[in-house]
Short mmCIF file of C-alpha atoms in Angstrom, two decimals:
data_model
loop_
_atom_site.label_atom_id
_atom_site.label_comp_id
_atom_site.label_asym_id
_atom_site.label_seq_id
_atom_site.Cartn_x
_atom_site.Cartn_y
_atom_site.Cartn_z
CA MET A 1269 41.14 85.45 -48.68
CA HIS A 1270 41.67 86.60 -52.42
CA LEU A 1271 38.51 85.57 -54.68
CA ARG A 1272 39.44 82.99 -56.70
CA SER A 1273 40.80 80.96 -53.73
CA ARG A 1274 37.46 81.59 -51.59
CA PHE A 1275 35.73 79.83 -54.83
CA LEU A 1276 38.49 76.86 -55.10
CA LYS A 1277 38.09 76.16 -50.79
CA ASN A 1278 34.58 76.27 -50.77
CA ILE A 1279 32.31 74.65 -53.90
CA TYR A 1280 35.12 73.97 -56.73
CA ASN A 1281 37.70 72.11 -55.72
CA LYS A 1282 38.71 70.67 -59.58
CA GLN A 1283 39.15 74.05 -61.54
CA ALA A 1284 39.01 77.85 -62.40
CA CYS A 1285 40.00 79.83 -65.53
CA GLU A 1286 41.42 82.40 -66.24
CA CYS A 1287 41.65 84.43 -69.25
CA SER A 1288 42.48 87.16 -71.19
CA PRO A 1289 43.25 88.10 -75.14
CA HIS A 1290 46.20 90.63 -73.85
CA PRO A 1291 48.48 90.72 -70.49
CA ASN A 1292 48.22 92.97 -68.37
CA GLU A 1293 49.80 94.42 -65.46
CA ALA A 1294 47.46 94.77 -62.51
CA ALA A 1295 47.20 90.87 -64.05
CA GLU A 1296 51.21 89.98 -63.11
CA LEU A 1297 50.19 91.57 -60.39
CA VAL A 1298 48.11 89.64 -58.63
CA LYS A 1299 49.74 86.58 -59.19
CA THR A 1300 53.02 87.52 -58.59
CA ILE A 1301 51.28 88.21 -54.97
CA ALA A 1302 48.61 85.49 -54.95
CA GLY A 1303 50.37 83.05 -56.83
CA VAL A 1304 48.53 80.77 -59.10
CA PRO A 1305 48.05 77.27 -57.63
CA GLU A 1306 47.67 74.26 -59.69
CA ASN A 1307 44.31 73.44 -60.10
CA VAL A 1308 44.39 76.68 -61.91
CA LEU A 1309 44.73 77.37 -65.53
CA ASP A 1310 45.91 81.00 -65.86
CA PHE A 1311 45.10 81.96 -69.69
CA THR A 1312 45.87 85.27 -69.70
CA GLY A 1313 47.69 86.58 -72.55
CA LYS A 1314 47.56 83.19 -73.95
CA THR A 1315 44.93 82.61 -76.41
CA THR A 1316 42.27 84.20 -79.10
CA LEU A 1317 39.43 86.00 -78.35
CA VAL A 1318 37.88 83.44 -80.01
CA GLU A 1319 39.48 81.00 -78.08
CA ALA A 1320 39.11 82.74 -74.70
CA MET A 1321 34.80 83.13 -75.93
CA ALA A 1322 35.52 79.68 -76.34
CA LEU A 1323 36.40 79.19 -72.25
CA ILE A 1324 34.15 81.92 -71.59
CA GLN A 1325 31.11 79.37 -72.61
CA GLN A 1326 31.57 76.70 -70.58
CA CYS A 1327 32.00 78.93 -67.28
CA ASP A 1328 29.14 77.64 -64.71
CA GLY A 1329 30.34 82.04 -63.47
CA PHE A 1330 32.38 84.06 -64.96
CA VAL A 1331 33.53 87.48 -62.71
CA THR A 1332 34.80 89.93 -64.33
CA ASN A 1333 34.97 94.09 -64.98
CA ASP A 1334 33.02 95.49 -67.74
CA SER A 1335 35.19 94.66 -70.34
CA GLY A 1336 35.24 93.06 -73.91
CA LEU A 1337 34.50 89.60 -72.34
CA MET A 1338 31.61 91.48 -70.06
CA HIS A 1339 29.82 91.13 -73.09
CA VAL A 1340 30.92 87.94 -75.04
CA ALA A 1341 30.15 85.59 -71.69
CA ALA A 1342 26.08 88.05 -71.81
CA ALA A 1343 25.75 87.37 -75.41
CA LEU A 1344 26.10 83.64 -74.52
CA GLN A 1345 24.13 84.16 -71.28
CA VAL A 1346 26.60 82.91 -69.15
CA PRO A 1347 25.83 83.55 -65.53
CA LEU A 1348 27.93 86.62 -64.46
CA ALA A 1349 28.90 89.10 -61.52
CA ALA A 1350 29.98 92.26 -63.21
CA ILE A 1351 32.54 94.65 -60.91
CA PHE A 1352 31.59 98.25 -61.97
CA GLY A 1353 34.26 100.91 -60.44
CA SER A 1354 34.34 104.05 -62.66
CA THR A 1355 32.49 103.10 -65.36
CA ASP A 1356 28.66 103.73 -65.82
CA HIS A 1357 26.80 100.12 -65.67
CA ILE A 1358 23.63 102.03 -66.80
CA ALA A 1359 25.38 102.66 -70.52
CA THR A 1360 27.31 99.12 -71.62
CA GLY A 1361 25.06 96.98 -68.99
CA PRO A 1362 25.86 93.68 -69.33
CA PHE A 1363 23.13 93.51 -71.01
CA ALA A 1364 21.24 90.07 -69.42
CA GLU A 1365 18.98 88.18 -67.49
CA ARG A 1366 21.60 86.77 -65.69
CA ALA A 1367 23.69 88.81 -64.90
CA VAL A 1368 24.69 90.51 -62.40
CA VAL A 1369 25.99 94.85 -61.69
CA ILE A 1370 27.91 94.21 -58.34
CA ARG A 1371 28.75 98.49 -57.65
CA LYS A 1372 29.37 100.74 -54.85
CA GLU A 1373 26.89 103.63 -54.62
CA ILE A 1374 29.55 106.60 -53.90
CA GLU A 1375 29.24 110.91 -54.73
CA CYS A 1376 31.83 109.75 -57.69
CA SER A 1377 31.09 106.84 -59.00
CA PRO A 1378 30.00 106.51 -62.28
CA CYS A 1379 33.84 109.86 -63.06
CA LYS A 1380 34.11 108.18 -65.79
CA GLN A 1381 37.86 107.96 -65.37
CA THR A 1382 40.97 106.11 -66.12
CA HIS A 1383 42.31 107.46 -63.57
CA CYS A 1384 40.81 107.99 -59.81
CA PRO A 1385 40.62 111.87 -60.34
CA LYS A 1386 39.59 111.78 -56.55
CA LYS A 1387 43.75 110.10 -55.47
CA HIS A 1388 40.83 107.00 -54.02
CA LEU A 1389 40.13 103.44 -55.11
CA ASN A 1390 36.68 103.81 -52.89
CA CYS A 1391 34.53 102.17 -55.83
CA LEU A 1392 36.46 99.51 -56.11
CA GLU A 1393 37.75 98.85 -52.35
CA ASN A 1394 34.40 98.96 -50.79
CA ILE A 1395 33.25 95.89 -53.34
CA THR A 1396 34.84 92.96 -51.10
CA VAL A 1397 35.22 89.05 -51.63
CA ASP A 1398 32.49 87.51 -49.04
CA GLU A 1399 29.52 90.30 -51.18
CA VAL A 1400 31.54 88.61 -54.96
CA PHE A 1401 31.05 85.76 -53.44
CA ALA A 1402 27.42 85.18 -52.72
CA GLN A 1403 26.76 87.07 -55.81
CA VAL A 1404 28.29 84.84 -58.33
CA ILE A 1405 26.99 81.31 -56.30
CA GLN A 1406 23.48 83.19 -56.70
CA LEU A 1407 23.57 82.77 -60.48
CA ILE A 1408 25.35 79.60 -60.32
CA GLN A 1409 22.54 78.46 -57.62
CA ASP A 1410 19.81 79.51 -60.26
CA LYS A 1411 20.17 77.93 -63.03
#
């Protein structure tokens, strides 16, 4: 089960929101494979940065990768779970009290490369939906 589906089924049977100021190939692939349920608001590529910031500020919790929007959520003190693969969480944060870093400790991470030099993505693929879901629920409950 995808993370979004897990949230919608188990805790918030209302709306989830997906936003990024810039559409990208990965986001489009996920939407094609998983579909976009009616109770999901998809703002990918449809917001300015200021609009994305306003949406994030309304969130009970925010799941993100190491990105500019991660730093926005941290600055707005929105509880966030940041998923890290090849990037270095120690160097880039998130620097916030109500943030958790989700990553896998493997020998080649953080490699800081945009494409895996070892031809695998174990740093990301070994992170489970259950793990992310549990971390986000804990953050929200600790409110």
